[in-house]
Short mmCIF file of N, CA and C and ligand atoms in Angstrom, two decimals:
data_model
loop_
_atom_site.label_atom_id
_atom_site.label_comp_id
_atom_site.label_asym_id
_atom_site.label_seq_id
_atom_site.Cartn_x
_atom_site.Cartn_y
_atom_site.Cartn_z
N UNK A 957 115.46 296.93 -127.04
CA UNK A 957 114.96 296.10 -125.93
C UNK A 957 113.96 295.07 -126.47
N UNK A 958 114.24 294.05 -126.19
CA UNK A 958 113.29 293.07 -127.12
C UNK A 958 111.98 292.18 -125.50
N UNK A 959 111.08 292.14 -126.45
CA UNK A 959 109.94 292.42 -125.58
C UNK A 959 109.65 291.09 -124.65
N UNK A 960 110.80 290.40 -124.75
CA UNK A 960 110.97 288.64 -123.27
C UNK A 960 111.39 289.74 -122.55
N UNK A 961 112.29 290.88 -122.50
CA UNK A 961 113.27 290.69 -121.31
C UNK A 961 111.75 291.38 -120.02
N UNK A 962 112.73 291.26 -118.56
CA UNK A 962 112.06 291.55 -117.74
C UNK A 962 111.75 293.34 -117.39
N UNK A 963 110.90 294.06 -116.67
CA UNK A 963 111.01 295.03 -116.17
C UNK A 963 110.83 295.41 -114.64
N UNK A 964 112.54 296.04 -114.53
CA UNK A 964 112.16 295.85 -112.98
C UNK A 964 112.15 297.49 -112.23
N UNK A 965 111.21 296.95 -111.39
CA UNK A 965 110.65 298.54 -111.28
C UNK A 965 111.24 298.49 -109.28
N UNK A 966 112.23 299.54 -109.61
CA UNK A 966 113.19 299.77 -108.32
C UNK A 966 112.97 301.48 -107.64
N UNK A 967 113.17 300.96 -106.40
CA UNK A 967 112.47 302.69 -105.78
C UNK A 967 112.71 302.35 -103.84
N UNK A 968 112.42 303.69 -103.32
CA UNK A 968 112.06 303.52 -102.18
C UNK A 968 110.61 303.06 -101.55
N UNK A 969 110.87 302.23 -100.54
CA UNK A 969 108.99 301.94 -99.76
C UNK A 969 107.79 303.27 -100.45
N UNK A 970 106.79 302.88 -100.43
CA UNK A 970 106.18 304.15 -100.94
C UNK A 970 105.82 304.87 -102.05
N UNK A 971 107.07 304.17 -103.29
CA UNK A 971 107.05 304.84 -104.64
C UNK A 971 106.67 304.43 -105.23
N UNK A 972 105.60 303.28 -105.21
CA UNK A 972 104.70 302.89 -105.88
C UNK A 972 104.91 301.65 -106.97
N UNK A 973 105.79 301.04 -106.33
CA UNK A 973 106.48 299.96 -107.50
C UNK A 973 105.64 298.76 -107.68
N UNK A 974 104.54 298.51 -106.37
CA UNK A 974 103.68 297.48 -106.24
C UNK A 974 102.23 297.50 -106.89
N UNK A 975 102.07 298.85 -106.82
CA UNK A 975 100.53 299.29 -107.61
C UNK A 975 101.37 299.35 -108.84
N UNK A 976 102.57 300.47 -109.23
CA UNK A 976 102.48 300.29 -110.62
C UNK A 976 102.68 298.91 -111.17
N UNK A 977 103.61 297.84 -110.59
CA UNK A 977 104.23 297.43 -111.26
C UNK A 977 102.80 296.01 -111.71
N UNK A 978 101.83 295.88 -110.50
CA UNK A 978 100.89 295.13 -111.28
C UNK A 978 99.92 295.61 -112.04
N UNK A 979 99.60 297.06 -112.27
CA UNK A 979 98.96 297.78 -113.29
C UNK A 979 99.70 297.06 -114.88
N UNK A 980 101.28 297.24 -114.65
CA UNK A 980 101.39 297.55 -115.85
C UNK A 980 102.36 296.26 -116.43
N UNK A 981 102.08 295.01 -115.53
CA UNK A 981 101.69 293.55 -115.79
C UNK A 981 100.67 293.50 -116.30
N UNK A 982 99.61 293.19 -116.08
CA UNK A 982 98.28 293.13 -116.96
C UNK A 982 98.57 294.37 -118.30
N UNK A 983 98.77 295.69 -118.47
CA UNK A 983 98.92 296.17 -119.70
C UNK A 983 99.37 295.40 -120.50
N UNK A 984 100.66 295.06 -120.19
CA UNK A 984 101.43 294.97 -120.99
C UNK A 984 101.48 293.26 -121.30
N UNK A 985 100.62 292.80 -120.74
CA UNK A 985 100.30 290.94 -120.66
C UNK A 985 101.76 290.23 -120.13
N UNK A 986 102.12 291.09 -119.22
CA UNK A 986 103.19 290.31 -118.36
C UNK A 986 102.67 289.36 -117.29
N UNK A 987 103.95 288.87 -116.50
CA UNK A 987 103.86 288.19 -115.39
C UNK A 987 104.44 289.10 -114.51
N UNK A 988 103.79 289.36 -113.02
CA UNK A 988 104.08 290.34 -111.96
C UNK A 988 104.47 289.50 -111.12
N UNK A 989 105.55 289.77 -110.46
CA UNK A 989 106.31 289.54 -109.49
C UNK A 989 106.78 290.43 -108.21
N UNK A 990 105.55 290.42 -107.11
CA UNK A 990 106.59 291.23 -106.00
C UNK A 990 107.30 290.61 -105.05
N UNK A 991 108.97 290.90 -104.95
CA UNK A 991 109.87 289.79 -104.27
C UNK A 991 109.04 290.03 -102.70
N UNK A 992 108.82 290.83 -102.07
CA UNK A 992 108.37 290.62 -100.75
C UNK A 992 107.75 289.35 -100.61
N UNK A 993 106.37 289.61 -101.41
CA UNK A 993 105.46 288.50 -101.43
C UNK A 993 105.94 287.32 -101.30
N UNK A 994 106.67 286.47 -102.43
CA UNK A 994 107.53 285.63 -102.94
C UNK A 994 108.18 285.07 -101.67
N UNK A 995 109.26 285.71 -101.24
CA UNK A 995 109.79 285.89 -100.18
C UNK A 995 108.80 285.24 -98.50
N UNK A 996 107.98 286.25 -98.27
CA UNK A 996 106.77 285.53 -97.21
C UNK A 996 106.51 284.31 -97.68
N UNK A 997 106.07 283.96 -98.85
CA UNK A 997 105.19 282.79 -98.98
C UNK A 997 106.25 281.61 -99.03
N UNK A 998 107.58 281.69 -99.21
CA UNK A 998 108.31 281.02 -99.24
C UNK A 998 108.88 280.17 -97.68
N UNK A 999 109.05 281.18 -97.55
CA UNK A 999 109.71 281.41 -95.55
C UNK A 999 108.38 281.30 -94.55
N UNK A 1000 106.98 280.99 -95.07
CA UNK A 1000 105.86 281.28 -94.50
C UNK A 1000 105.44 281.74 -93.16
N UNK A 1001 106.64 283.60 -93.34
CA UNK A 1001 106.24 284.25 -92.31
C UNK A 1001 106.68 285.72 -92.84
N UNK A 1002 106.05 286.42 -92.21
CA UNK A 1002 105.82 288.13 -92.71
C UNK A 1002 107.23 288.69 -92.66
N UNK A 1003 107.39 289.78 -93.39
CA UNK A 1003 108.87 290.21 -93.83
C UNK A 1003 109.41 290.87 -92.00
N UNK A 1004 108.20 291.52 -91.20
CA UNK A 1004 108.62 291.72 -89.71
C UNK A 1004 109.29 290.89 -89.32
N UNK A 1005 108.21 289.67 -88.99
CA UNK A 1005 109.27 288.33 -88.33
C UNK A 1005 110.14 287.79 -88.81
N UNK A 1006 110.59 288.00 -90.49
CA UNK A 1006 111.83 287.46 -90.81
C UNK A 1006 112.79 288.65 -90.81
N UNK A 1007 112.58 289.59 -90.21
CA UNK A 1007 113.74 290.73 -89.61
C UNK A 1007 113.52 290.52 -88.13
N UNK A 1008 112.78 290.62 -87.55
CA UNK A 1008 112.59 290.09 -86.11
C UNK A 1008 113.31 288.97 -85.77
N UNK A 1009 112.78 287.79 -86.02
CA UNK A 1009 113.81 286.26 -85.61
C UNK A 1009 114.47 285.92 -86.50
N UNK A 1010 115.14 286.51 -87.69
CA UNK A 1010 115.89 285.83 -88.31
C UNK A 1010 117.16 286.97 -89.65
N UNK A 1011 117.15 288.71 -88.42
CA UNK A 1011 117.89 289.05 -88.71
C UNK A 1011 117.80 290.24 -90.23
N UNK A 1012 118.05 291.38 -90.38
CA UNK A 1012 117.68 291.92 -91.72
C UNK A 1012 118.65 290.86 -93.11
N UNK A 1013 119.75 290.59 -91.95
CA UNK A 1013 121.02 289.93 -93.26
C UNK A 1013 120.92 288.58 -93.55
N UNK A 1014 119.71 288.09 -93.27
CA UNK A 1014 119.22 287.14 -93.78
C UNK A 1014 118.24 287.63 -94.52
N UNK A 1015 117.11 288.41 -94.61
CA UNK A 1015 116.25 289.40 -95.47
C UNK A 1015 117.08 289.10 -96.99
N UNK A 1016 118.42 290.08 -96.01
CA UNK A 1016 119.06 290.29 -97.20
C UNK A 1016 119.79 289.24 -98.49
N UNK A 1017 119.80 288.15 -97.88
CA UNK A 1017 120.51 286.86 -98.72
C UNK A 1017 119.15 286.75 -99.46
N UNK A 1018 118.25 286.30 -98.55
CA UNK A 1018 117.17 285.71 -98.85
C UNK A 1018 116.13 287.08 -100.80
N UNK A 1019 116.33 287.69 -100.35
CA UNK A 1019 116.34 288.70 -101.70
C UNK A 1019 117.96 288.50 -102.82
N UNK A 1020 118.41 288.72 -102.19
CA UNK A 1020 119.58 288.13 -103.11
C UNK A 1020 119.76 286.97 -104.24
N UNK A 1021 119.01 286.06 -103.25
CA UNK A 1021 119.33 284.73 -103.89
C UNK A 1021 117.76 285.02 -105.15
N UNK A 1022 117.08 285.77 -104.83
CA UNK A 1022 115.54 285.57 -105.46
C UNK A 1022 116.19 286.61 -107.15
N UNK A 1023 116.84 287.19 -106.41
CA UNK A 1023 117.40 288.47 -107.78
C UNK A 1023 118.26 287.33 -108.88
N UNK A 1024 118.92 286.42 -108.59
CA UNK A 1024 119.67 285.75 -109.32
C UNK A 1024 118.80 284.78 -109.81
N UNK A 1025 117.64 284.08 -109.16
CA UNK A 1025 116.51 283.35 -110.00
C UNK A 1025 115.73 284.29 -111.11
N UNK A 1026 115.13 285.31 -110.40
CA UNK A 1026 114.63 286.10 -111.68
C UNK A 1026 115.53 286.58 -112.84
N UNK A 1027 116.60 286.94 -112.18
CA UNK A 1027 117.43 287.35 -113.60
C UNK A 1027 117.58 286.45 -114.66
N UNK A 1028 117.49 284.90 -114.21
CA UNK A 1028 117.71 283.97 -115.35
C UNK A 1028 116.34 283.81 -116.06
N UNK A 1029 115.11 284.34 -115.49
CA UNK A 1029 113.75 284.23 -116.32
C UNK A 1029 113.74 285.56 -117.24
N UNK A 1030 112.31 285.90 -118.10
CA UNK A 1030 112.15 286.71 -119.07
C UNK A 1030 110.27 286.67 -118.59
N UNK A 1031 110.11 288.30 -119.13
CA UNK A 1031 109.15 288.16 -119.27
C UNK A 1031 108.15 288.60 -118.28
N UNK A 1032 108.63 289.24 -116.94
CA UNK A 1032 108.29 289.93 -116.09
C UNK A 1032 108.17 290.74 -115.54
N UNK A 1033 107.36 291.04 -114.70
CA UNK A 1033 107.80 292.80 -114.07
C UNK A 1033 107.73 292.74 -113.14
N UNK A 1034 108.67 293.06 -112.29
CA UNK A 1034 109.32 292.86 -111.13
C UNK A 1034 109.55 293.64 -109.88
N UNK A 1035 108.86 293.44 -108.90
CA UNK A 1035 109.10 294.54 -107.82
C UNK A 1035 109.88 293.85 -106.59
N UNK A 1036 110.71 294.74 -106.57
CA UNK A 1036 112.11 294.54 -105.27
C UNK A 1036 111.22 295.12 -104.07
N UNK A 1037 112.07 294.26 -103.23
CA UNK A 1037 111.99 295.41 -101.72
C UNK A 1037 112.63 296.89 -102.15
N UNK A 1038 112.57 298.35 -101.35
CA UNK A 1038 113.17 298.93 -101.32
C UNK A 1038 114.81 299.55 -101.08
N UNK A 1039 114.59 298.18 -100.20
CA UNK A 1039 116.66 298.13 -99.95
C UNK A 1039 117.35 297.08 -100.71
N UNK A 1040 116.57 296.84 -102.24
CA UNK A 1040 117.43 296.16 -102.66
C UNK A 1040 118.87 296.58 -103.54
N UNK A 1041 118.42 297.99 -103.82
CA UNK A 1041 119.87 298.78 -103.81
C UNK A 1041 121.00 298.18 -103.11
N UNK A 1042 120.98 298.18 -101.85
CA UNK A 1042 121.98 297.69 -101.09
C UNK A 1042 123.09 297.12 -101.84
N UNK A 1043 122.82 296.21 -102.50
CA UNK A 1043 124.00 294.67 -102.45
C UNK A 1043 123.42 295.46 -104.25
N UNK A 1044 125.01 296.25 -104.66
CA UNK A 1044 125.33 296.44 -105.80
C UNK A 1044 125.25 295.56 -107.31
N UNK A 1045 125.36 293.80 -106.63
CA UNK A 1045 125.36 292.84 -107.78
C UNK A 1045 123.71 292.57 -108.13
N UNK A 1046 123.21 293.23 -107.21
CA UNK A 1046 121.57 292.67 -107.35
C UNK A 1046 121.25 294.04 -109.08
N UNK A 1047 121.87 295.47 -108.94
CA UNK A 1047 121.71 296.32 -110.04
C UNK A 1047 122.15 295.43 -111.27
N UNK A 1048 123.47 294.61 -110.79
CA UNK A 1048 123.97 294.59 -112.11
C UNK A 1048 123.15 293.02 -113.06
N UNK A 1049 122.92 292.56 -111.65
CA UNK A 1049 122.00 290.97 -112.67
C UNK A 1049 120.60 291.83 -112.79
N UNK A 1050 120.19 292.32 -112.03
CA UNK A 1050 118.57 293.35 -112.89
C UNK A 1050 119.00 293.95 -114.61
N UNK A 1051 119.75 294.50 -114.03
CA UNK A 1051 120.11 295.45 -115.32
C UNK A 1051 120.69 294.67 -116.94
N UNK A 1052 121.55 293.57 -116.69
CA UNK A 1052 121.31 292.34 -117.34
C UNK A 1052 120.48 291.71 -117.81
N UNK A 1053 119.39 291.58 -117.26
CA UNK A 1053 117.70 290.87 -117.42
C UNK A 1053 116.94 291.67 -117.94
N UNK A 1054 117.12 292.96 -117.83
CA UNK A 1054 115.65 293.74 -118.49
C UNK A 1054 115.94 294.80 -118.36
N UNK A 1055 114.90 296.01 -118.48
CA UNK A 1055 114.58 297.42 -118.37
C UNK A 1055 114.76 297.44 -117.02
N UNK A 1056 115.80 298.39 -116.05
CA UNK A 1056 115.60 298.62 -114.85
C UNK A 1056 115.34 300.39 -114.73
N UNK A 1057 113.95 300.60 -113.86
CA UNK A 1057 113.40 301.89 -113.49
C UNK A 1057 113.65 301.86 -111.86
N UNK A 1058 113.95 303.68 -111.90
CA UNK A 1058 113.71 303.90 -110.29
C UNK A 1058 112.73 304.93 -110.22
N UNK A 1059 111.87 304.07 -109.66
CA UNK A 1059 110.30 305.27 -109.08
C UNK A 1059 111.21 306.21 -107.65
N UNK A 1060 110.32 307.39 -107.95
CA UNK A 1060 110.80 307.97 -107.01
C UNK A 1060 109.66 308.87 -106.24
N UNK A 1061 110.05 309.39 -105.20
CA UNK A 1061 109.06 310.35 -104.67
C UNK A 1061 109.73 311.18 -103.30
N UNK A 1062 109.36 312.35 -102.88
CA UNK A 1062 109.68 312.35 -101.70
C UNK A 1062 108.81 312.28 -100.47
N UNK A 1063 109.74 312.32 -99.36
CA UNK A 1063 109.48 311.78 -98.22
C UNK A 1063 108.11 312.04 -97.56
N UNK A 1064 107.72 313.11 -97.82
CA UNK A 1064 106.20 313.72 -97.40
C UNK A 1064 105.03 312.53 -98.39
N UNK A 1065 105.44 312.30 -100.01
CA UNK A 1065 104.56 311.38 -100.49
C UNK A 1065 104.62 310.13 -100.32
N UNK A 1066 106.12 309.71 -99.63
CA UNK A 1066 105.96 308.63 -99.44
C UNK A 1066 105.03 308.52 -97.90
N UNK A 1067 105.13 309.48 -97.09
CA UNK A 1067 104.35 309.02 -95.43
C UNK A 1067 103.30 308.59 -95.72
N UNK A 1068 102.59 309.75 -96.72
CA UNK A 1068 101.47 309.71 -96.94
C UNK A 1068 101.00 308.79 -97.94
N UNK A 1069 101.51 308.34 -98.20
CA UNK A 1069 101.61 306.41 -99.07
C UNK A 1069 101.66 304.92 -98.05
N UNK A 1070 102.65 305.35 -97.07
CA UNK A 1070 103.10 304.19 -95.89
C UNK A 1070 102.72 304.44 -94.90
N UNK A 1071 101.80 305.37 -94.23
CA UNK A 1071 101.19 306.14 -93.04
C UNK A 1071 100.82 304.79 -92.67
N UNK A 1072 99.62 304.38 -92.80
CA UNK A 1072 98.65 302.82 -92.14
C UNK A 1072 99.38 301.90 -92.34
N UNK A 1073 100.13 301.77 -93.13
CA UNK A 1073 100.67 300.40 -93.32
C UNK A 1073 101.80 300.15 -91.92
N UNK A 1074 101.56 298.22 -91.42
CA UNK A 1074 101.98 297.88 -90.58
C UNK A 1074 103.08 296.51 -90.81
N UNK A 1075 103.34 296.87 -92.16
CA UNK A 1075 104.54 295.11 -92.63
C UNK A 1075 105.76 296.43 -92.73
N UNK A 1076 106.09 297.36 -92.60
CA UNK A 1076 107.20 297.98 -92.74
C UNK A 1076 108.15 298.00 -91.43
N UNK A 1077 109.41 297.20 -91.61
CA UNK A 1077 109.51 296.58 -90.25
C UNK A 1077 110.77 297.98 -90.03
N UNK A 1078 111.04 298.77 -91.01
CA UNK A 1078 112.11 299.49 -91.15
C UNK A 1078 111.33 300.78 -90.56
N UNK A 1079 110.18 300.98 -90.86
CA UNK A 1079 109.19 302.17 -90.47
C UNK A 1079 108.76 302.02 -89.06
N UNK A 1080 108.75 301.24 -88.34
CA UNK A 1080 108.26 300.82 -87.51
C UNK A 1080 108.35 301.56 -85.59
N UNK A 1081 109.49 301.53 -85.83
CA UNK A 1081 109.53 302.61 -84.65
C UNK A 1081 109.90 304.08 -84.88
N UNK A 1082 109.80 304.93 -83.75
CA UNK A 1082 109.89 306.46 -84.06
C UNK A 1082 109.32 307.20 -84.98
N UNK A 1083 109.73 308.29 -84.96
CA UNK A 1083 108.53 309.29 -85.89
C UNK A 1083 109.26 308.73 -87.58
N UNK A 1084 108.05 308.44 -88.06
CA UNK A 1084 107.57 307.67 -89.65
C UNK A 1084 108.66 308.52 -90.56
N UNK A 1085 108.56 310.03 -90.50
CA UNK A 1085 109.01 311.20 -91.51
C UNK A 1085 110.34 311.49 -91.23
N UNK A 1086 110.83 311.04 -89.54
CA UNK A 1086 112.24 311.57 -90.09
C UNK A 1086 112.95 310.04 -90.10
N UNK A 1087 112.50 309.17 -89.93
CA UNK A 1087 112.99 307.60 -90.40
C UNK A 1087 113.03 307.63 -91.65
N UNK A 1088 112.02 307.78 -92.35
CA UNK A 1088 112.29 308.07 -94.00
C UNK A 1088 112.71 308.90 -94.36
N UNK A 1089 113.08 309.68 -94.23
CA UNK A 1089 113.97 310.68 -94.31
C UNK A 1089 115.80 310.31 -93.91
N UNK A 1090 115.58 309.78 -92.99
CA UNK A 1090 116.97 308.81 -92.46
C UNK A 1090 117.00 308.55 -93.61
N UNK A 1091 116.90 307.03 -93.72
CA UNK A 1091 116.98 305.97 -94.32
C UNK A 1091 117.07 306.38 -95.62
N UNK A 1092 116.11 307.11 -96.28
CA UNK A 1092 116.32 307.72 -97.91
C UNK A 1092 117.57 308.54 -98.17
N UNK A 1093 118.24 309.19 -96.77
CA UNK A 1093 119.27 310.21 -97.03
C UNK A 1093 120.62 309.03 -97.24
N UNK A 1094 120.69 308.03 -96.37
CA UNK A 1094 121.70 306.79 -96.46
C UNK A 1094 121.51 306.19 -97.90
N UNK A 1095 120.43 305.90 -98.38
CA UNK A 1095 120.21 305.48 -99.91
C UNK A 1095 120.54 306.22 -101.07
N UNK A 1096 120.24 307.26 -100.93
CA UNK A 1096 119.80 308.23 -101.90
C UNK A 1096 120.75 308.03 -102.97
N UNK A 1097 122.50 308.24 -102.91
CA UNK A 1097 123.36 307.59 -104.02
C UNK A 1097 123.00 306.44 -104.09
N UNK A 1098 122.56 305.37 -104.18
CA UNK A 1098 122.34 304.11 -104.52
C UNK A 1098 121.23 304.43 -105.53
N UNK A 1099 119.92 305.00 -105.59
CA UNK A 1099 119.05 305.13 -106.35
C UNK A 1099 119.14 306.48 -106.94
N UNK A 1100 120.09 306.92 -107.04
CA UNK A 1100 120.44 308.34 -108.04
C UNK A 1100 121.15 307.59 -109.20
N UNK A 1101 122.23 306.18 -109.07
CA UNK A 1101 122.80 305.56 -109.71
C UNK A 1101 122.40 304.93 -111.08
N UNK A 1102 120.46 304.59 -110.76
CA UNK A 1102 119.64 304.20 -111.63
C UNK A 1102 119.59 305.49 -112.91
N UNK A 1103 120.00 304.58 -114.04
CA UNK A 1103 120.16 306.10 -115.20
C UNK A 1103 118.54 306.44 -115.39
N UNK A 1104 117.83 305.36 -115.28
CA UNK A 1104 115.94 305.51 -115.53
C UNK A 1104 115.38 305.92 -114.43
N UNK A 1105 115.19 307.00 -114.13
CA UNK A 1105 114.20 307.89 -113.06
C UNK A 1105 112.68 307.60 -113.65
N UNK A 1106 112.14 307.74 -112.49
CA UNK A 1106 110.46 308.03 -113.00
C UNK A 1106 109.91 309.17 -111.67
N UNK A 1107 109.75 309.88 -111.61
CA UNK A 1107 109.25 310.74 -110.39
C UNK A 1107 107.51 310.30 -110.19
N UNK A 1108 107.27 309.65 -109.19
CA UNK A 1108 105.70 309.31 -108.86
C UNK A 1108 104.96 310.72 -108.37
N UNK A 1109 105.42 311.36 -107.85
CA UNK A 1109 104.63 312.64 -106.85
C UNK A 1109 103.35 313.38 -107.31
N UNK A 1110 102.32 313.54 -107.00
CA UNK A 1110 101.37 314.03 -107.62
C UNK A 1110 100.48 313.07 -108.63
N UNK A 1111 101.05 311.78 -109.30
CA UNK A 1111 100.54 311.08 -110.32
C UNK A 1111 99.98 310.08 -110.22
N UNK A 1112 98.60 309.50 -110.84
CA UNK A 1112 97.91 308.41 -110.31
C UNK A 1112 98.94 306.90 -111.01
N UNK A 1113 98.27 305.73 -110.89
CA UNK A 1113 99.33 304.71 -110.88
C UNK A 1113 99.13 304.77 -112.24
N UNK A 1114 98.16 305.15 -113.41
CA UNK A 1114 97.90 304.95 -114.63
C UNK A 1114 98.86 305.88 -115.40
N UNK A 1115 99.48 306.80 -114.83
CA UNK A 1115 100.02 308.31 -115.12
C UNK A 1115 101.66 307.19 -115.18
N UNK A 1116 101.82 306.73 -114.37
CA UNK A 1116 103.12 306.42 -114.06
C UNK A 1116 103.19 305.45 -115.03
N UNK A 1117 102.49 304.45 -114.89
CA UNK A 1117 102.06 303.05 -115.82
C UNK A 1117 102.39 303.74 -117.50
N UNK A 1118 102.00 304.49 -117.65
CA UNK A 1118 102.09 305.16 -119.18
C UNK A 1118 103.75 305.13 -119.16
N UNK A 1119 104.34 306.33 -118.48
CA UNK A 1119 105.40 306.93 -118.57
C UNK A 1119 106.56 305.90 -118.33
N UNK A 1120 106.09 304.47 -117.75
CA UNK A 1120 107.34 303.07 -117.81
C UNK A 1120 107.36 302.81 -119.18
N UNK A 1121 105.80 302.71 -120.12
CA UNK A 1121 105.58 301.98 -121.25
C UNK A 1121 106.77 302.57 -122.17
N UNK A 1122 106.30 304.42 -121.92
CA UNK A 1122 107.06 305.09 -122.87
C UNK A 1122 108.47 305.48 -122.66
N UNK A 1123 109.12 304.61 -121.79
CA UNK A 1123 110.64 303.77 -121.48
C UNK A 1123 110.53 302.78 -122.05
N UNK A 1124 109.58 301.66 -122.31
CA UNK A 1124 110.15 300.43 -122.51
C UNK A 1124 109.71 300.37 -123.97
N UNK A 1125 109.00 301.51 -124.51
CA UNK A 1125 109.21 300.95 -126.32
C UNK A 1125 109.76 301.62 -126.56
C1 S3P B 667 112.62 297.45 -97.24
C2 S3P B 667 111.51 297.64 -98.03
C3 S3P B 667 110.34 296.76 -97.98
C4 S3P B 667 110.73 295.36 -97.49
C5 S3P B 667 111.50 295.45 -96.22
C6 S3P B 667 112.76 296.29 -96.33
C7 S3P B 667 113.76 298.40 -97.36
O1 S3P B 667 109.74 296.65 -99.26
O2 S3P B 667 111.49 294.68 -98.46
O3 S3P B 667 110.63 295.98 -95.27
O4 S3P B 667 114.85 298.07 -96.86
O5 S3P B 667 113.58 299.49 -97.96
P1 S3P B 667 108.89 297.85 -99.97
O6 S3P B 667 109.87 298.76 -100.62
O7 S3P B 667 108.03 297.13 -100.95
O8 S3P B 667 108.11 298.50 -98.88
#
């Protein structure tokens, strides 16, 4: 693995791809990239209202099209939405571009990760634990697919931050 390419750190809401993945930008003297962010500041409106007025399957292009810009850069570390599993070609231009990891955790660490938080437009109604629980049981082959596991549960972001490094040398 030669040290331009990108690292993209893939997982469900919750698994920590946003704390690790700018921890271990600065380690590693990368450039951090979280597509959400990217995404809002682009469309200059919150990932709710661009599932609210303008549909998840526009979400979904709209990440799509961002996976095929980053794949042609180097040199980053990269955090997806959680459903970017979805759309299969988004694995294969990641996986092309760089080191691809799937953080993982379960559903009890993720609540207790996404409990307060209010931009989760997928979390948003009904009880939090068995929505994630839904939604992770519909995913779950999609991110079993990733050959690079990282299990987050129990571990601070520095714990995890180590255990990408000692994937990517
Ligand atoms: C989503 C995850 C979110 C965000 C959107 C949809 C998903 O990102 O992209 O709410 O489908 O799992 P995080 O994984 O960063 O929460």
């Amino acid at each position: 693995m030669s040290r331009g390419k990108n690292i993209v750190l893939l997982g469900f809401m919750g698994t920590g791809k946003t704390s690790v993945g700018k921890s271990l930008a600065k380690r590693l003297d990368m450039t951090f990239v979280d597509m959400d962010d990217v995404i809002v500041q682009r469309e200059g409106k919150s990932v709710s209202d661009i599932f609210a007025q303008d549909g998840e399957s526009h979400f979904r292009q709209l990440e799509r099209n961002l996976v095929q810009e980053l794949s042609a850069e180097s040199g980053k570390v990269i955090a997806p939405g959680g459903g970017i599993v979805l759309n299969p070609d988004n694995i294969s231009d990641f996986e092309s571009s760089g080191l691809v990891i799937c953080l993982t955790a379960t559903p009890e660490t993720i609540l207790d990760r996404v409990k307060d938080d209010k931009h989760r437009p997928l979390l948003e109604e009904g009880d939090k634990l068995e929505k994630i629980k839904s939604i992770l049981d519909k995913r779950i082959d999609l991110y079993n697919a990733i050959s690079r596991q990282l299990p987050t549960d129990g571990l601070s972001v520095d714990d995890v931050v180590d255990n990408v490094i000692e994937l990517y040398r």
